[in-house]
mmCIF file of C-alpha atoms in Angstrom:
data_model
loop_
_atom_site.group_PDB
_atom_site.id
_atom_site.type_symbol
_atom_site.label_atom_id
_atom_site.label_comp_id
_atom_site.label_asym_id
_atom_site.label_seq_id
_atom_site.Cartn_x
_atom_site.Cartn_y
_atom_site.Cartn_z
ATOM 1 C CA UNK A 2 -22.998 12.073 -13.603
ATOM 2 C CA UNK A 3 -20.276 9.393 -13.495
ATOM 3 C CA UNK A 4 -17.954 8.823 -10.904
ATOM 4 C CA UNK A 5 -14.281 9.816 -11.472
ATOM 5 C CA UNK A 6 -11.652 7.343 -10.861
ATOM 6 C CA UNK A 7 -8.580 7.827 -8.471
ATOM 7 C CA UNK A 8 -5.684 5.161 -8.833
ATOM 8 C CA UNK A 9 -2.931 5.009 -6.240
ATOM 9 C CA UNK A 10 -0.630 2.998 -5.110
ATOM 10 C CA UNK A 11 1.278 1.875 -1.664
ATOM 11 C CA UNK A 12 4.229 -0.079 -1.241
ATOM 12 C CA UNK A 13 5.054 -1.658 2.261
ATOM 13 C CA UNK A 14 8.641 -2.830 2.944
ATOM 14 C CA UNK A 15 8.907 -5.781 4.891
ATOM 15 C CA UNK A 16 11.159 -7.616 7.323
ATOM 16 C CA UNK A 17 11.069 -10.033 10.042
ATOM 17 C CA UNK A 18 9.532 -8.076 12.827
ATOM 18 C CA UNK A 19 7.283 -5.710 10.694
ATOM 19 C CA UNK A 20 6.672 -3.438 7.996
ATOM 20 C CA UNK A 21 7.782 0.010 7.249
ATOM 21 C CA UNK A 22 4.663 2.544 7.441
ATOM 22 C CA UNK A 23 4.936 6.520 6.948
ATOM 23 C CA UNK A 24 2.672 8.786 9.330
ATOM 24 C CA UNK A 25 1.581 10.871 6.630
ATOM 25 C CA UNK A 26 1.641 14.731 7.330
ATOM 26 C CA UNK A 27 0.308 17.490 5.166
ATOM 27 C CA UNK A 28 -1.597 15.256 3.031
ATOM 28 C CA UNK A 29 -5.021 16.362 1.818
ATOM 29 C CA UNK A 30 -6.129 12.185 0.907
ATOM 30 C CA UNK A 31 -4.522 10.960 4.223
ATOM 31 C CA UNK A 32 -3.239 13.388 6.808
ATOM 32 C CA UNK A 33 -2.031 11.969 9.955
ATOM 33 C CA UNK A 34 -2.651 8.637 9.273
ATOM 34 C CA UNK A 35 -0.523 5.478 8.910
ATOM 35 C CA UNK A 36 0.175 4.528 5.270
ATOM 36 C CA UNK A 37 2.944 2.668 3.293
ATOM 37 C CA UNK A 38 6.427 3.617 3.213
ATOM 38 C CA UNK A 39 5.830 5.546 -0.178
ATOM 39 C CA UNK A 40 2.881 5.728 -3.037
ATOM 40 C CA UNK A 41 0.833 8.194 -4.422
ATOM 41 C CA UNK A 42 -1.512 9.181 -7.402
ATOM 42 C CA UNK A 43 -0.533 7.562 -11.443
ATOM 43 C CA UNK A 44 0.784 9.500 -13.578
ATOM 44 C CA UNK A 45 -1.242 9.530 -16.860
ATOM 45 C CA UNK A 46 1.709 7.427 -18.540
ATOM 46 C CA UNK A 47 1.274 5.167 -15.694
ATOM 47 C CA UNK A 48 -2.367 3.780 -16.193
ATOM 48 C CA UNK A 49 -1.314 0.694 -17.531
ATOM 49 C CA UNK A 50 1.479 -0.202 -15.044
ATOM 50 C CA UNK A 51 0.636 0.190 -11.081
ATOM 51 C CA UNK A 52 4.438 -1.083 -10.578
ATOM 52 C CA UNK A 53 5.947 1.928 -12.437
ATOM 53 C CA UNK A 54 3.703 4.249 -10.450
ATOM 54 C CA UNK A 55 5.115 2.793 -6.966
ATOM 55 C CA UNK A 56 8.851 2.525 -8.122
ATOM 56 C CA UNK A 57 8.520 6.312 -9.264
ATOM 57 C CA UNK A 58 6.931 7.284 -5.990
ATOM 58 C CA UNK A 59 9.723 5.412 -4.155
ATOM 59 C CA UNK A 60 12.395 7.467 -6.201
ATOM 60 C CA UNK A 61 10.227 10.535 -5.280
ATOM 61 C CA UNK A 62 9.919 10.379 -1.766
ATOM 62 C CA UNK A 63 12.554 7.937 -0.466
ATOM 63 C CA UNK A 64 15.616 8.407 -2.836
ATOM 64 C CA UNK A 65 15.375 4.819 -3.674
ATOM 65 C CA UNK A 66 15.941 3.009 -6.828
ATOM 66 C CA UNK A 67 14.721 -0.207 -7.995
ATOM 67 C CA UNK A 68 18.111 -1.772 -7.345
ATOM 68 C CA UNK A 69 17.776 -0.503 -3.638
ATOM 69 C CA UNK A 70 15.112 -3.351 -3.187
ATOM 70 C CA UNK A 71 14.166 -6.921 -3.827
ATOM 71 C CA UNK A 72 11.154 -9.085 -4.306
ATOM 72 C CA UNK A 73 8.809 -6.459 -5.384
ATOM 73 C CA UNK A 74 5.104 -7.993 -5.323
ATOM 74 C CA UNK A 75 1.625 -6.623 -5.806
ATOM 75 C CA UNK A 76 -0.426 -8.092 -2.771
ATOM 76 C CA UNK A 77 -3.730 -6.174 -3.027
ATOM 77 C CA UNK A 78 -6.074 -4.253 -5.062
ATOM 78 C CA UNK A 79 -8.873 -2.250 -3.567
ATOM 79 C CA UNK A 80 -11.789 -0.587 -4.914
ATOM 80 C CA UNK A 81 -13.863 1.756 -2.662
ATOM 81 C CA UNK A 82 -16.736 4.484 -3.859
ATOM 82 C CA UNK A 83 -15.795 7.837 -1.699
ATOM 83 C CA UNK A 84 -16.755 11.399 -2.397
ATOM 84 C CA UNK A 85 -17.841 11.078 -6.148
ATOM 85 C CA UNK A 86 -14.826 8.892 -6.913
ATOM 86 C CA UNK A 87 -13.987 5.182 -7.456
ATOM 87 C CA UNK A 88 -10.868 4.703 -5.609
ATOM 88 C CA UNK A 89 -8.644 2.160 -6.510
ATOM 89 C CA UNK A 90 -5.276 1.407 -4.334
ATOM 90 C CA UNK A 91 -2.537 -1.080 -5.422
ATOM 91 C CA UNK A 92 -0.730 -1.876 -2.320
ATOM 92 C CA UNK A 93 3.166 -3.553 -2.986
ATOM 93 C CA UNK A 94 5.104 -5.320 -0.676
ATOM 94 C CA UNK A 95 9.441 -5.742 -0.914
ATOM 95 C CA UNK A 96 12.456 -6.080 1.249
ATOM 96 C CA UNK A 97 15.011 -3.425 1.277
ATOM 97 C CA UNK A 98 18.413 -4.540 0.244
ATOM 98 C CA UNK A 99 20.628 -3.952 3.670
ATOM 99 C CA UNK A 100 20.257 -1.629 6.431
ATOM 100 C CA UNK A 101 19.666 1.730 5.661
ATOM 101 C CA UNK A 102 18.733 5.113 7.003
ATOM 102 C CA UNK A 103 15.601 6.507 4.921
ATOM 103 C CA UNK A 104 13.742 9.803 5.641
ATOM 104 C CA UNK A 105 10.883 10.681 3.585
ATOM 105 C CA UNK A 106 9.332 13.888 2.161
ATOM 106 C CA UNK A 107 5.704 13.222 3.174
ATOM 107 C CA UNK A 108 6.290 12.851 6.705
ATOM 108 C CA UNK A 109 7.677 10.121 9.055
ATOM 109 C CA UNK A 110 9.214 6.718 8.752
ATOM 110 C CA UNK A 111 8.829 4.060 11.512
ATOM 111 C CA UNK A 112 9.374 0.261 11.521
ATOM 112 C CA UNK A 113 6.054 -0.929 12.832
ATOM 113 C CA UNK A 114 5.635 -4.542 14.696
ATOM 114 C CA UNK A 115 3.287 -7.100 13.564
ATOM 115 C CA UNK A 116 1.107 -6.162 16.732
ATOM 116 C CA UNK A 117 1.281 -2.402 16.814
ATOM 117 C CA UNK A 118 0.126 -2.927 12.628
ATOM 118 C CA UNK A 119 -3.119 -3.905 14.059
ATOM 119 C CA UNK A 120 -3.961 -0.798 16.161
ATOM 120 C CA UNK A 121 -2.700 2.176 13.616
ATOM 121 C CA UNK A 122 -5.023 4.702 12.503
ATOM 122 C CA UNK A 123 -5.034 4.184 8.468
ATOM 123 C CA UNK A 124 -7.139 5.358 5.490
ATOM 124 C CA UNK A 125 -10.276 2.911 5.610
ATOM 125 C CA UNK A 126 -9.057 0.694 2.868
ATOM 126 C CA UNK A 127 -5.678 0.714 3.928
ATOM 127 C CA UNK A 128 -6.795 -0.358 7.402
ATOM 128 C CA UNK A 129 -8.974 -3.517 5.799
ATOM 129 C CA UNK A 130 -6.048 -4.558 3.704
ATOM 130 C CA UNK A 131 -3.811 -4.634 6.348
ATOM 131 C CA UNK A 132 -6.289 -6.432 8.696
ATOM 132 C CA UNK A 133 -6.533 -9.014 6.045
ATOM 133 C CA UNK A 134 -2.730 -9.057 5.470
ATOM 134 C CA UNK A 135 -2.127 -9.765 9.474
ATOM 135 C CA UNK A 136 -4.588 -12.920 9.735
ATOM 136 C CA UNK A 137 -3.686 -14.267 5.902
ATOM 137 C CA UNK A 138 -1.920 -12.502 3.365
ATOM 138 C CA UNK A 139 0.989 -12.501 5.385
ATOM 139 C CA UNK A 140 0.973 -16.250 5.540
ATOM 140 C CA UNK A 141 0.770 -17.035 1.763
ATOM 141 C CA UNK A 142 1.650 -15.569 -1.856
ATOM 142 C CA UNK A 143 -1.580 -14.951 -3.367
ATOM 143 C CA UNK A 144 -2.791 -11.795 -4.735
ATOM 144 C CA UNK A 145 -6.374 -10.500 -3.306
ATOM 145 C CA UNK A 146 -8.935 -8.006 -4.684
ATOM 146 C CA UNK A 147 -10.902 -6.283 -2.321
ATOM 147 C CA UNK A 148 -14.406 -4.261 -2.841
ATOM 148 C CA UNK A 149 -15.206 -1.837 0.449
ATOM 149 C CA UNK A 150 -18.856 -2.508 1.508
ATOM 150 C CA UNK A 151 -20.721 -0.763 4.337
ATOM 151 C CA UNK A 152 -19.646 -3.274 7.140
ATOM 152 C CA UNK A 153 -16.085 -3.980 5.648
ATOM 153 C CA UNK A 154 -14.092 -5.084 2.702
ATOM 154 C CA UNK A 155 -14.843 -8.322 1.027
ATOM 155 C CA UNK A 156 -11.143 -9.962 -0.085
ATOM 156 C CA UNK A 157 -10.961 -12.875 -2.793
ATOM 157 C CA UNK A 158 -7.897 -14.233 -4.321
ATOM 158 C CA UNK A 159 -7.055 -13.046 -7.859
ATOM 159 C CA UNK A 160 -7.235 -15.896 -9.616
ATOM 160 C CA UNK A 161 -5.667 -16.560 -13.361
ATOM 161 C CA UNK A 162 -8.079 -17.867 -15.942
ATOM 162 C CA UNK A 163 -5.296 -18.620 -18.749
#
């Protein structure tokens, strides 16, 4: 039997001191772990647009509109085979416009320092993405693709072949 496919997005908000993370509570996929400030599974009409999924999840979970953020950028795509599914994660980063108090319907939001991000309990693909982001991706503008293997996730720069 061929594996199923699970497409998911995650959005981290960035500021000079670190990233906004969500301590997810009650999730069947990532319970009591840190993830992006918002994210989730694609709806059928979003399969061709991970950005559309990320923006919908942001509105549903945080009550924000696309006009409340700037610089929304897809930085990572990861693949992992887990429990009979190919899990494909799209990781976005953006900045919030202005200071605001946010709450989430999915758990507890918290700004995390760059140092603290190295120690947070995250789902496997998110942990590997974050480790790469903290040492490489944070300092450049490239997009990366990662495939999870037994020893970790192997990341390569996504290249355009126009």
